[in-house]
CSV table of C-alpha atoms in Angstrom, one decimal:
chain,number,residue,atom,x,y,z
A,10,UNK,CA,24.0,153.6,45.8
A,11,UNK,CA,22.0,154.6,42.7
A,12,UNK,CA,23.9,153.6,39.6
A,13,UNK,CA,24.2,155.6,36.5
A,14,UNK,CA,23.4,154.0,33.1
A,15,UNK,CA,26.0,151.4,31.9
A,16,UNK,CA,27.6,150.8,28.6
A,17,UNK,CA,27.9,147.5,26.9
A,18,UNK,CA,31.2,145.6,27.8
A,19,UNK,CA,33.3,143.0,26.1
A,20,UNK,CA,33.6,140.2,28.8
A,21,UNK,CA,36.2,138.2,26.9
A,22,UNK,CA,38.7,141.1,27.1
A,23,UNK,CA,40.7,142.7,29.9
A,24,UNK,CA,41.0,146.2,28.6
A,25,UNK,CA,40.5,145.5,25.0
A,26,UNK,CA,39.8,143.1,22.3
A,27,UNK,CA,41.8,144.1,19.2
A,28,UNK,CA,42.5,147.8,19.8
A,29,UNK,CA,41.5,149.6,16.6
A,30,UNK,CA,44.0,151.9,15.1
A,31,UNK,CA,43.6,155.6,14.7
A,32,UNK,CA,46.3,157.8,12.9
A,33,UNK,CA,45.5,160.5,15.5
A,34,UNK,CA,46.5,158.1,18.2
A,35,UNK,CA,49.9,157.3,16.8
A,36,UNK,CA,51.7,154.1,17.6
A,37,UNK,CA,54.2,152.8,20.1
A,38,UNK,CA,57.0,153.4,17.7
A,39,UNK,CA,55.9,156.9,16.4
A,40,UNK,CA,54.9,158.2,19.9
A,41,UNK,CA,57.8,156.9,22.0
A,42,UNK,CA,60.1,159.8,21.4
A,43,UNK,CA,57.5,162.6,21.8
A,44,UNK,CA,57.7,164.2,25.2
A,45,UNK,CA,55.1,166.1,27.1
A,46,UNK,CA,54.8,168.2,30.3
A,47,UNK,CA,52.1,167.6,32.9
A,48,UNK,CA,50.6,170.9,32.0
A,49,UNK,CA,50.1,169.8,28.5
A,50,UNK,CA,48.6,166.4,29.6
A,51,UNK,CA,46.2,168.1,32.1
A,52,UNK,CA,44.7,170.2,29.4
A,53,UNK,CA,43.2,166.9,27.8
A,54,UNK,CA,40.8,166.2,30.7
A,55,UNK,CA,37.3,166.6,28.9
A,56,UNK,CA,34.9,164.3,27.2
A,57,UNK,CA,36.0,164.1,23.7
A,58,UNK,CA,39.5,164.9,24.5
A,59,UNK,CA,41.1,162.6,27.1
A,60,UNK,CA,44.7,161.8,27.8
A,61,UNK,CA,46.2,159.9,30.7
A,62,UNK,CA,49.6,158.7,32.0
A,63,UNK,CA,50.6,155.2,32.9
A,64,UNK,CA,54.2,154.5,34.0
A,65,UNK,CA,55.3,157.9,32.5
A,66,UNK,CA,53.7,156.9,29.2
A,67,UNK,CA,51.1,159.4,27.7
A,68,UNK,CA,48.1,157.7,26.0
A,69,UNK,CA,45.2,159.4,24.2
A,70,UNK,CA,42.2,157.3,25.3
A,71,UNK,CA,39.5,159.5,23.6
A,72,UNK,CA,38.3,157.1,21.1
A,73,UNK,CA,39.0,154.0,23.3
A,74,UNK,CA,36.6,155.1,25.9
A,75,UNK,CA,33.8,154.0,23.5
A,76,UNK,CA,35.1,150.4,23.6
A,77,UNK,CA,36.6,150.2,27.0
A,78,UNK,CA,35.2,147.1,28.8
A,79,UNK,CA,35.1,149.0,32.1
A,80,UNK,CA,33.0,151.8,30.6
A,81,UNK,CA,34.1,155.2,29.2
A,82,UNK,CA,33.4,156.9,32.6
A,83,UNK,CA,36.3,155.1,34.5
A,84,UNK,CA,38.8,156.4,31.9
A,85,UNK,CA,37.3,159.8,32.0
A,86,UNK,CA,37.7,159.9,35.9
A,87,UNK,CA,41.5,159.8,35.2
A,88,UNK,CA,41.7,162.1,32.2
A,89,UNK,CA,44.6,164.4,32.6
A,90,UNK,CA,46.0,162.4,35.4
A,91,UNK,CA,48.4,159.6,36.4
A,92,UNK,CA,46.5,156.5,36.2
A,93,UNK,CA,49.4,154.1,36.9
A,94,UNK,CA,48.0,152.6,40.3
A,95,UNK,CA,44.3,152.5,39.0
A,96,UNK,CA,45.5,150.5,35.9
A,97,UNK,CA,47.5,148.2,38.1
A,98,UNK,CA,44.6,147.7,40.5
A,99,UNK,CA,42.2,146.8,38.0
A,100,UNK,CA,44.1,144.5,35.5
A,101,UNK,CA,45.4,141.2,36.8
A,102,UNK,CA,47.2,140.4,33.5
A,103,UNK,CA,49.1,143.6,32.6
A,104,UNK,CA,51.2,142.0,29.8
A,105,UNK,CA,47.9,141.1,28.1
A,106,UNK,CA,46.4,144.5,28.4
A,107,UNK,CA,49.6,146.5,27.4
A,108,UNK,CA,49.5,145.0,23.9
A,109,UNK,CA,46.2,146.7,23.3
A,110,UNK,CA,47.5,150.1,24.5
A,111,UNK,CA,50.2,150.4,21.8
A,112,UNK,CA,48.0,152.1,19.3
A,113,UNK,CA,47.0,154.7,22.0
A,114,UNK,CA,50.5,155.6,22.9
A,115,UNK,CA,51.4,159.4,22.1
A,116,UNK,CA,54.7,159.7,24.0
A,117,UNK,CA,56.1,160.1,27.4
A,118,UNK,CA,56.7,162.7,30.0
A,119,UNK,CA,59.6,164.8,29.8
A,120,UNK,CA,62.7,163.6,31.8
A,121,UNK,CA,62.4,166.8,34.1
A,122,UNK,CA,58.7,166.0,34.9
A,123,UNK,CA,58.0,164.2,38.1
A,124,UNK,CA,56.2,160.8,37.7
A,125,UNK,CA,53.5,161.9,39.9
A,126,UNK,CA,50.9,164.6,39.2
A,127,UNK,CA,49.2,167.3,41.5
A,128,UNK,CA,52.1,167.2,43.9
A,129,UNK,CA,51.6,163.7,45.3
A,130,UNK,CA,54.0,162.3,47.7
A,131,UNK,CA,56.5,160.5,45.5
A,132,UNK,CA,58.0,158.4,48.5
A,133,UNK,CA,54.4,157.3,49.5
A,134,UNK,CA,53.7,156.2,46.0
A,135,UNK,CA,56.8,154.4,45.5
A,136,UNK,CA,56.4,152.6,48.9
A,137,UNK,CA,52.8,151.6,48.1
A,138,UNK,CA,54.0,150.1,44.8
A,139,UNK,CA,56.8,148.3,46.7
A,140,UNK,CA,54.1,146.9,49.0
A,141,UNK,CA,52.1,145.6,46.1
A,142,UNK,CA,55.1,143.8,44.8
A,143,UNK,CA,56.0,142.4,48.1
A,144,UNK,CA,52.5,141.0,48.3
A,145,UNK,CA,52.7,139.6,44.9
A,146,UNK,CA,56.0,137.9,45.8
A,147,UNK,CA,54.4,136.4,48.9
A,148,UNK,CA,51.7,134.8,46.9
A,149,UNK,CA,48.8,136.9,48.3
A,150,UNK,CA,47.3,137.4,44.9
A,151,UNK,CA,47.1,133.7,44.2
A,152,UNK,CA,43.7,132.0,44.6
A,153,UNK,CA,42.7,129.0,46.6
A,154,UNK,CA,40.4,127.2,44.3
A,155,UNK,CA,39.0,125.2,47.4
A,156,UNK,CA,37.7,128.2,49.0
A,157,UNK,CA,35.6,129.3,46.0
A,158,UNK,CA,34.4,125.7,45.3
A,159,UNK,CA,33.1,125.5,48.9
A,160,UNK,CA,31.7,129.0,48.7
A,161,UNK,CA,29.6,128.3,45.6
A,162,UNK,CA,28.7,124.9,47.0
A,163,UNK,CA,27.2,126.3,50.2
A,164,UNK,CA,25.1,128.6,48.1
A,165,UNK,CA,23.9,125.8,46.0
A,166,UNK,CA,23.2,123.7,49.0
A,167,UNK,CA,21.0,126.5,50.4
A,168,UNK,CA,19.0,126.6,47.3
A,169,UNK,CA,18.7,122.8,47.1
A,170,UNK,CA,17.7,122.7,50.9
A,171,UNK,CA,14.9,125.1,50.2
A,172,UNK,CA,13.4,122.8,47.5
A,173,UNK,CA,14.1,119.7,49.7
A,174,UNK,CA,12.1,121.2,52.5
A,175,UNK,CA,9.2,122.1,50.2
A,176,UNK,CA,9.1,118.7,48.5
A,177,UNK,CA,9.2,116.9,52.0
A,178,UNK,CA,7.0,119.1,54.2
A,179,UNK,CA,4.8,121.2,51.8
A,180,UNK,CA,4.4,124.9,51.7
A,181,UNK,CA,3.0,125.6,55.2
A,182,UNK,CA,3.7,128.9,56.8
A,183,UNK,CA,6.5,127.7,59.0
A,184,UNK,CA,8.4,126.1,56.0
A,185,UNK,CA,7.7,129.1,53.9
A,186,UNK,CA,9.4,131.3,56.5
A,187,UNK,CA,12.3,129.1,56.7
A,188,UNK,CA,12.6,128.9,52.9
A,189,UNK,CA,12.5,132.7,52.7
A,190,UNK,CA,15.5,133.0,55.1
A,191,UNK,CA,17.4,130.3,53.3
A,192,UNK,CA,16.8,131.9,49.9
A,193,UNK,CA,17.8,135.4,51.2
A,194,UNK,CA,20.9,134.1,52.6
A,195,UNK,CA,21.7,132.3,49.4
A,196,UNK,CA,21.1,135.5,47.4
A,197,UNK,CA,23.2,137.6,49.7
A,198,UNK,CA,26.1,135.1,49.6
A,199,UNK,CA,25.8,134.9,45.7
A,200,UNK,CA,26.1,138.7,45.6
A,201,UNK,CA,29.4,138.6,47.4
A,202,UNK,CA,30.6,135.7,45.1
A,203,UNK,CA,29.6,137.4,41.9
A,204,UNK,CA,31.7,140.4,43.3
A,205,UNK,CA,34.7,138.1,43.4
A,206,UNK,CA,34.4,137.1,39.8
A,207,UNK,CA,33.5,140.6,38.6
A,208,UNK,CA,36.8,141.8,39.9
A,209,UNK,CA,38.6,139.1,38.1
A,210,UNK,CA,40.1,137.8,41.5
A,211,UNK,CA,39.6,134.1,40.9
A,212,UNK,CA,41.0,132.6,37.8
A,213,UNK,CA,44.3,133.1,36.1
A,214,UNK,CA,42.5,133.4,32.8
A,215,UNK,CA,40.0,136.2,33.2
A,216,UNK,CA,37.7,134.6,30.6
A,217,UNK,CA,36.5,132.1,33.2
A,218,UNK,CA,36.1,135.0,35.6
A,219,UNK,CA,33.7,136.6,33.1
A,220,UNK,CA,31.8,133.4,32.3
A,221,UNK,CA,31.3,132.6,36.0
A,222,UNK,CA,30.3,136.2,36.7
A,223,UNK,CA,27.5,136.1,34.3
A,224,UNK,CA,26.3,132.7,35.5
A,225,UNK,CA,26.3,133.8,39.2
A,226,UNK,CA,24.9,137.3,38.8
A,227,UNK,CA,22.6,136.4,35.8
A,228,UNK,CA,21.6,132.8,36.4
A,229,UNK,CA,21.7,132.7,40.3
A,230,UNK,CA,20.6,136.3,41.0
A,231,UNK,CA,18.6,137.7,38.0
A,232,UNK,CA,20.9,140.7,37.4
A,233,UNK,CA,23.3,141.9,34.8
A,234,UNK,CA,27.0,141.5,34.8
A,235,UNK,CA,27.7,144.5,32.5
A,236,UNK,CA,25.4,146.7,34.6
A,237,UNK,CA,27.3,145.8,37.7
A,238,UNK,CA,30.9,146.2,36.1
A,239,UNK,CA,30.3,149.6,34.7
A,240,UNK,CA,28.8,151.0,38.0
A,241,UNK,CA,31.0,149.3,40.4
A,242,UNK,CA,34.4,150.1,38.8
A,243,UNK,CA,33.6,153.8,38.8
A,244,UNK,CA,33.2,153.5,42.6
A,245,UNK,CA,36.4,151.8,42.9
A,246,UNK,CA,38.3,154.3,40.7
A,247,UNK,CA,37.1,157.4,42.7
A,248,UNK,CA,35.4,156.3,45.9
A,249,UNK,CA,33.2,159.0,47.6
A,250,UNK,CA,34.5,161.5,45.0
A,251,UNK,CA,31.5,163.8,44.1
A,252,UNK,CA,30.4,163.5,40.4
A,253,UNK,CA,32.6,160.4,39.9
A,254,UNK,CA,31.4,157.8,42.4
A,255,UNK,CA,27.8,156.9,41.4
A,256,UNK,CA,27.3,155.4,44.9
A,257,UNK,CA,27.0,159.0,46.3
A,258,UNK,CA,25.0,160.4,43.5
A,259,UNK,CA,21.8,160.5,45.5
A,260,UNK,CA,20.7,164.1,45.5
A,261,UNK,CA,17.1,163.4,45.1
A,262,UNK,CA,17.1,161.1,48.2
A,263,UNK,CA,20.2,161.8,50.4
A,264,UNK,CA,22.8,164.2,51.0
A,265,UNK,CA,26.2,162.9,52.2
A,266,UNK,CA,29.3,164.1,53.8
A,267,UNK,CA,30.0,167.7,55.0
A,268,UNK,CA,30.5,169.6,51.6
A,269,UNK,CA,27.5,168.6,49.6
A,270,UNK,CA,25.0,169.3,52.3
A,271,UNK,CA,26.1,172.8,52.7
A,272,UNK,CA,26.2,173.3,48.9
A,273,UNK,CA,22.6,172.0,48.6
A,274,UNK,CA,21.5,174.2,51.4
A,275,UNK,CA,23.1,177.3,50.1
A,276,UNK,CA,21.4,176.6,46.6
A,277,UNK,CA,18.0,176.0,48.5
A,278,UNK,CA,17.7,172.5,47.0
A,279,UNK,CA,15.1,170.4,48.8
A,280,UNK,CA,14.0,167.4,47.0
A,281,UNK,CA,13.5,165.7,50.4
A,282,UNK,CA,13.4,166.9,54.0
A,283,UNK,CA,17.1,166.0,54.4
A,284,UNK,CA,17.3,166.9,58.0
A,285,UNK,CA,15.1,163.8,58.5
A,286,UNK,CA,17.1,161.5,56.2
A,287,UNK,CA,18.6,159.5,59.1
A,288,UNK,CA,14.9,158.4,59.7
A,289,UNK,CA,13.5,157.9,56.3
A,290,UNK,CA,16.6,156.1,55.2
A,291,UNK,CA,15.1,153.1,57.1
A,292,UNK,CA,12.0,153.2,54.8
A,293,UNK,CA,13.5,153.9,51.3
A,294,UNK,CA,17.1,152.7,51.5
A,295,UNK,CA,17.6,149.2,52.8
A,296,UNK,CA,14.1,147.8,52.1
A,297,UNK,CA,13.7,149.1,48.4
A,298,UNK,CA,17.1,149.3,46.8
A,299,UNK,CA,17.3,145.7,45.4
A,300,UNK,CA,13.6,144.8,44.9
A,301,UNK,CA,12.5,148.2,43.3
A,302,UNK,CA,15.5,150.5,42.2
A,303,UNK,CA,18.0,147.9,41.1
A,304,UNK,CA,15.6,145.7,39.2
A,305,UNK,CA,14.1,148.6,37.3
A,306,UNK,CA,17.6,150.0,36.4
A,307,UNK,CA,18.9,146.6,35.5
A,308,UNK,CA,16.1,146.2,32.9
A,309,UNK,CA,16.3,149.8,31.7
A,310,UNK,CA,20.2,149.4,31.2
A,311,UNK,CA,20.0,146.1,29.3
A,312,UNK,CA,17.2,147.5,27.0
A,313,UNK,CA,19.0,150.7,26.4
A,314,UNK,CA,22.3,149.0,25.6
A,315,UNK,CA,20.7,146.3,23.7
A,316,UNK,CA,22.6,143.8,26.0
A,317,UNK,CA,20.8,140.5,24.9
A,318,UNK,CA,23.5,138.3,26.3
A,319,UNK,CA,22.9,139.5,29.8
A,320,UNK,CA,19.2,139.6,29.2
A,321,UNK,CA,19.3,135.9,28.5
A,322,UNK,CA,21.2,135.1,31.6
A,323,UNK,CA,18.5,137.2,33.4
A,324,UNK,CA,15.6,135.4,31.8
A,325,UNK,CA,17.4,132.0,32.7
A,326,UNK,CA,17.1,133.0,36.5
A,327,UNK,CA,13.4,133.5,36.2
A,328,UNK,CA,12.8,130.4,34.2
A,329,UNK,CA,14.6,128.3,36.7
A,330,UNK,CA,13.0,129.9,39.7
A,331,UNK,CA,9.4,129.8,38.4
A,332,UNK,CA,9.9,126.2,37.4
A,333,UNK,CA,10.9,125.3,40.9
A,334,UNK,CA,8.4,127.2,42.9
A,335,UNK,CA,5.2,127.7,40.8
A,336,UNK,CA,4.1,124.1,41.5
A,337,UNK,CA,4.0,124.9,45.3
A,338,UNK,CA,2.9,128.7,45.3
A,339,UNK,CA,1.5,129.4,41.9
A,340,UNK,CA,2.7,132.3,39.7
A,341,UNK,CA,1.4,135.1,41.9
A,342,UNK,CA,2.6,133.4,45.1
A,343,UNK,CA,6.1,132.7,43.6
A,344,UNK,CA,6.6,136.4,42.7
A,345,UNK,CA,5.5,137.4,46.2
A,346,UNK,CA,8.0,135.0,47.7
A,347,UNK,CA,10.8,136.3,45.5
A,348,UNK,CA,9.9,140.0,46.4
A,349,UNK,CA,10.1,139.1,50.1
A,350,UNK,CA,13.5,137.3,49.6
A,351,UNK,CA,14.8,140.4,47.7
A,352,UNK,CA,13.4,142.7,50.4
A,353,UNK,CA,15.5,140.8,53.1
A,354,UNK,CA,18.6,140.6,50.8
A,355,UNK,CA,18.3,144.3,50.3
A,356,UNK,CA,18.6,145.1,54.0
A,357,UNK,CA,21.7,142.8,54.3
A,358,UNK,CA,23.2,144.4,51.1
A,359,UNK,CA,22.8,148.0,52.0
A,360,UNK,CA,24.0,147.7,55.6
A,361,UNK,CA,27.2,145.7,54.6
A,362,UNK,CA,28.0,147.9,51.5
A,363,UNK,CA,27.4,151.2,53.0
A,364,UNK,CA,29.0,150.7,56.5
A,365,UNK,CA,32.4,151.2,55.1
A,366,UNK,CA,31.7,154.4,52.9
A,367,UNK,CA,28.7,156.5,54.1
A,368,UNK,CA,30.5,157.7,57.4
A,369,UNK,CA,33.7,158.4,55.5
A,370,UNK,CA,35.0,161.6,53.8
A,371,UNK,CA,32.9,162.6,50.9
A,372,UNK,CA,34.3,165.5,48.8
A,373,UNK,CA,35.3,166.6,45.4
A,374,UNK,CA,38.4,165.1,43.7
A,375,UNK,CA,41.6,166.0,45.5
A,376,UNK,CA,43.7,164.1,43.1
A,377,UNK,CA,45.3,162.1,46.1
A,378,UNK,CA,47.5,159.2,45.5
A,379,UNK,CA,45.9,155.8,45.3
A,380,UNK,CA,46.5,154.8,49.0
A,381,UNK,CA,45.5,158.1,50.4
A,382,UNK,CA,42.3,158.4,48.3
A,383,UNK,CA,41.1,154.8,49.2
A,384,UNK,CA,41.8,155.3,52.9
A,385,UNK,CA,39.9,158.5,53.2
A,386,UNK,CA,36.8,156.9,51.7
A,387,UNK,CA,37.0,153.4,53.3
A,388,UNK,CA,37.2,151.7,56.6
A,389,UNK,CA,37.5,148.2,58.0
A,390,UNK,CA,35.2,146.1,60.2
A,391,UNK,CA,36.6,143.8,62.8
A,392,UNK,CA,38.0,140.5,61.5
A,393,UNK,CA,36.0,137.4,62.7
A,394,UNK,CA,34.7,134.3,61.0
A,395,UNK,CA,31.2,135.6,61.3
A,396,UNK,CA,32.0,139.0,60.0
A,397,UNK,CA,34.0,137.6,57.1
A,398,UNK,CA,31.2,135.4,56.1
A,399,UNK,CA,28.4,137.9,56.6
A,400,UNK,CA,30.0,140.5,54.6
A,401,UNK,CA,31.8,138.4,52.0
A,402,UNK,CA,35.0,139.7,53.4
A,403,UNK,CA,34.1,143.3,52.7
A,404,UNK,CA,34.9,143.9,56.3
A,405,UNK,CA,38.4,144.3,54.8
A,406,UNK,CA,37.2,147.1,52.5
A,407,UNK,CA,40.7,148.9,52.8
A,408,UNK,CA,42.6,146.0,51.4
A,409,UNK,CA,39.8,145.2,48.8
A,410,UNK,CA,39.9,148.9,47.6
A,411,UNK,CA,43.6,148.9,47.4
A,412,UNK,CA,43.9,145.6,45.7
A,413,UNK,CA,40.5,144.7,44.0
A,414,UNK,CA,41.9,141.8,42.1
A,415,UNK,CA,43.3,140.0,45.3
A,416,UNK,CA,41.4,136.9,46.4
A,417,UNK,CA,39.3,137.9,49.3
A,418,UNK,CA,40.5,135.0,51.4
A,419,UNK,CA,44.0,136.6,51.5
A,420,UNK,CA,42.9,140.1,52.8
A,421,UNK,CA,43.9,139.2,56.3
A,422,UNK,CA,47.3,138.5,55.3
A,423,UNK,CA,47.8,141.9,53.5
A,424,UNK,CA,46.1,143.9,56.3
A,425,UNK,CA,49.0,144.1,58.8
A,426,UNK,CA,51.4,145.4,56.1
A,427,UNK,CA,48.9,147.9,54.7
A,428,UNK,CA,48.4,149.2,58.3
A,429,UNK,CA,52.2,149.5,58.9
A,430,UNK,CA,52.5,151.6,55.6
A,431,UNK,CA,49.6,153.8,56.9
A,432,UNK,CA,51.4,154.4,60.2
A,433,UNK,CA,54.5,155.3,58.3
A,434,UNK,CA,52.9,158.2,56.6
A,435,UNK,CA,50.3,159.1,59.2
A,436,UNK,CA,47.3,157.9,57.2
A,437,UNK,CA,44.4,156.9,59.6
A,438,UNK,CA,43.4,153.2,59.1
A,439,UNK,CA,40.0,152.8,60.7
A,440,UNK,CA,38.8,149.5,62.2
A,441,UNK,CA,35.2,149.4,63.7
A,442,UNK,CA,32.9,146.9,65.3
A,443,UNK,CA,30.1,145.7,63.1
A,444,UNK,CA,27.3,147.3,65.3
A,445,UNK,CA,29.3,150.6,65.6
A,446,UNK,CA,29.7,150.8,61.8
A,447,UNK,CA,25.9,150.5,61.3
A,448,UNK,CA,25.3,153.1,64.0
A,449,UNK,CA,27.8,155.5,62.3
A,450,UNK,CA,25.7,155.2,59.1
A,451,UNK,CA,22.8,156.8,60.8
A,452,UNK,CA,24.9,159.2,62.7
A,453,UNK,CA,26.5,160.4,59.5
A,454,UNK,CA,23.2,160.8,57.8
A,455,UNK,CA,21.9,162.9,60.8
A,456,UNK,CA,24.9,165.2,60.7
A,457,UNK,CA,24.7,165.8,57.0
A,458,UNK,CA,21.0,166.5,57.4
A,459,UNK,CA,21.7,169.0,60.1
A,460,UNK,CA,24.4,170.8,58.0
A,461,UNK,CA,22.0,171.0,55.1
A,462,UNK,CA,19.3,172.5,57.3
A,463,UNK,CA,21.6,175.1,58.9
A,464,UNK,CA,22.7,176.1,55.4
A,465,UNK,CA,19.3,176.0,53.9
A,466,UNK,CA,17.8,178.3,56.7
A,467,UNK,CA,20.7,180.7,57.3
A,468,UNK,CA,22.7,181.0,54.2
């Protein structure tokens, strides 16, 4: 939930934008005949020395991490590992990306080496990749333009309706309360929409995804696209993995899962009374994440990274908002209104985004295959018209994590096939009710807090 610092990205690129050459990295021609074992590849898993494998090809990404649009941390999370499924998941145009990988190619795995590292189930991996090809053949990765046009339209309509109410009826208390609800709804729904463009799941040409992403998260929401990208992609790459997923890096506030609370307890770490975290979560989690923490961190990140493009988009939001509302509420009143709107949106955001993850397995990297890793860390919420709209289709969190570039209106088509594959290999595919999922957040926090207290007092 608390994001790390982001690095500047290059929004007009998928995985690169020119791929600088380095003699140390070799070339596609010179490296194609050099062969490596997994033992050799896995030695290069540290910052400053990072190799990874994609489709049995070995790449040295050490220098490229500094320019990778998704941030250096995403590549680092797969250093020394097979990154084939992660690579396919994040890049909708593989042919475009591969041309920038040529300068990074070192060689390939020896013929005697398995394609999978760390003893992964080869049959499961192949079946998952076959499922992806099946879904692609069925057109499940194709976007319905009308869906996103209407979705953006309903957000703009909510914004316009708020101003129309003010212009018609004035700024009385009842109108202000109604406007606050309308604006909070528009902000929450814009949050789900920017998520679609951030994952490059709308346009065939990702350049338009990048442009619309900056417009929605910057101009409509007053945030930073690059900040979001570099934080969110880490979460997708290694969800609920300790030290790799920034969303669970909350030591100063919360302890999550079954492993970390015990470790913290044994080490006598007590930044907060964690045994009461299921109670104080209501005070410092949902109400404060967006209006306080995210706002501070977005500004800090843009300044540190000298990200003036995102800063300009950020300022455009405030210029538009103040122009519209200062005539009715004044400067101070407009900022109070904005804060209340963000306060409401923050509750919406936290409960939706955490219902799929906090109650799930939180552990160190087990180097699982893509399917198993995502299913351990995610669950679905029941499908309904309201749940789909309310959560921005993140109630299909399993399908979203497996196929992040898939347009969200197609998740329901993919879900039965994903469930079938999970049943074949005995992988639990969890589906909960909306209320149950929220209650599970609190239950999980309570259980983790009790584990910490027991370890803190007795070990």
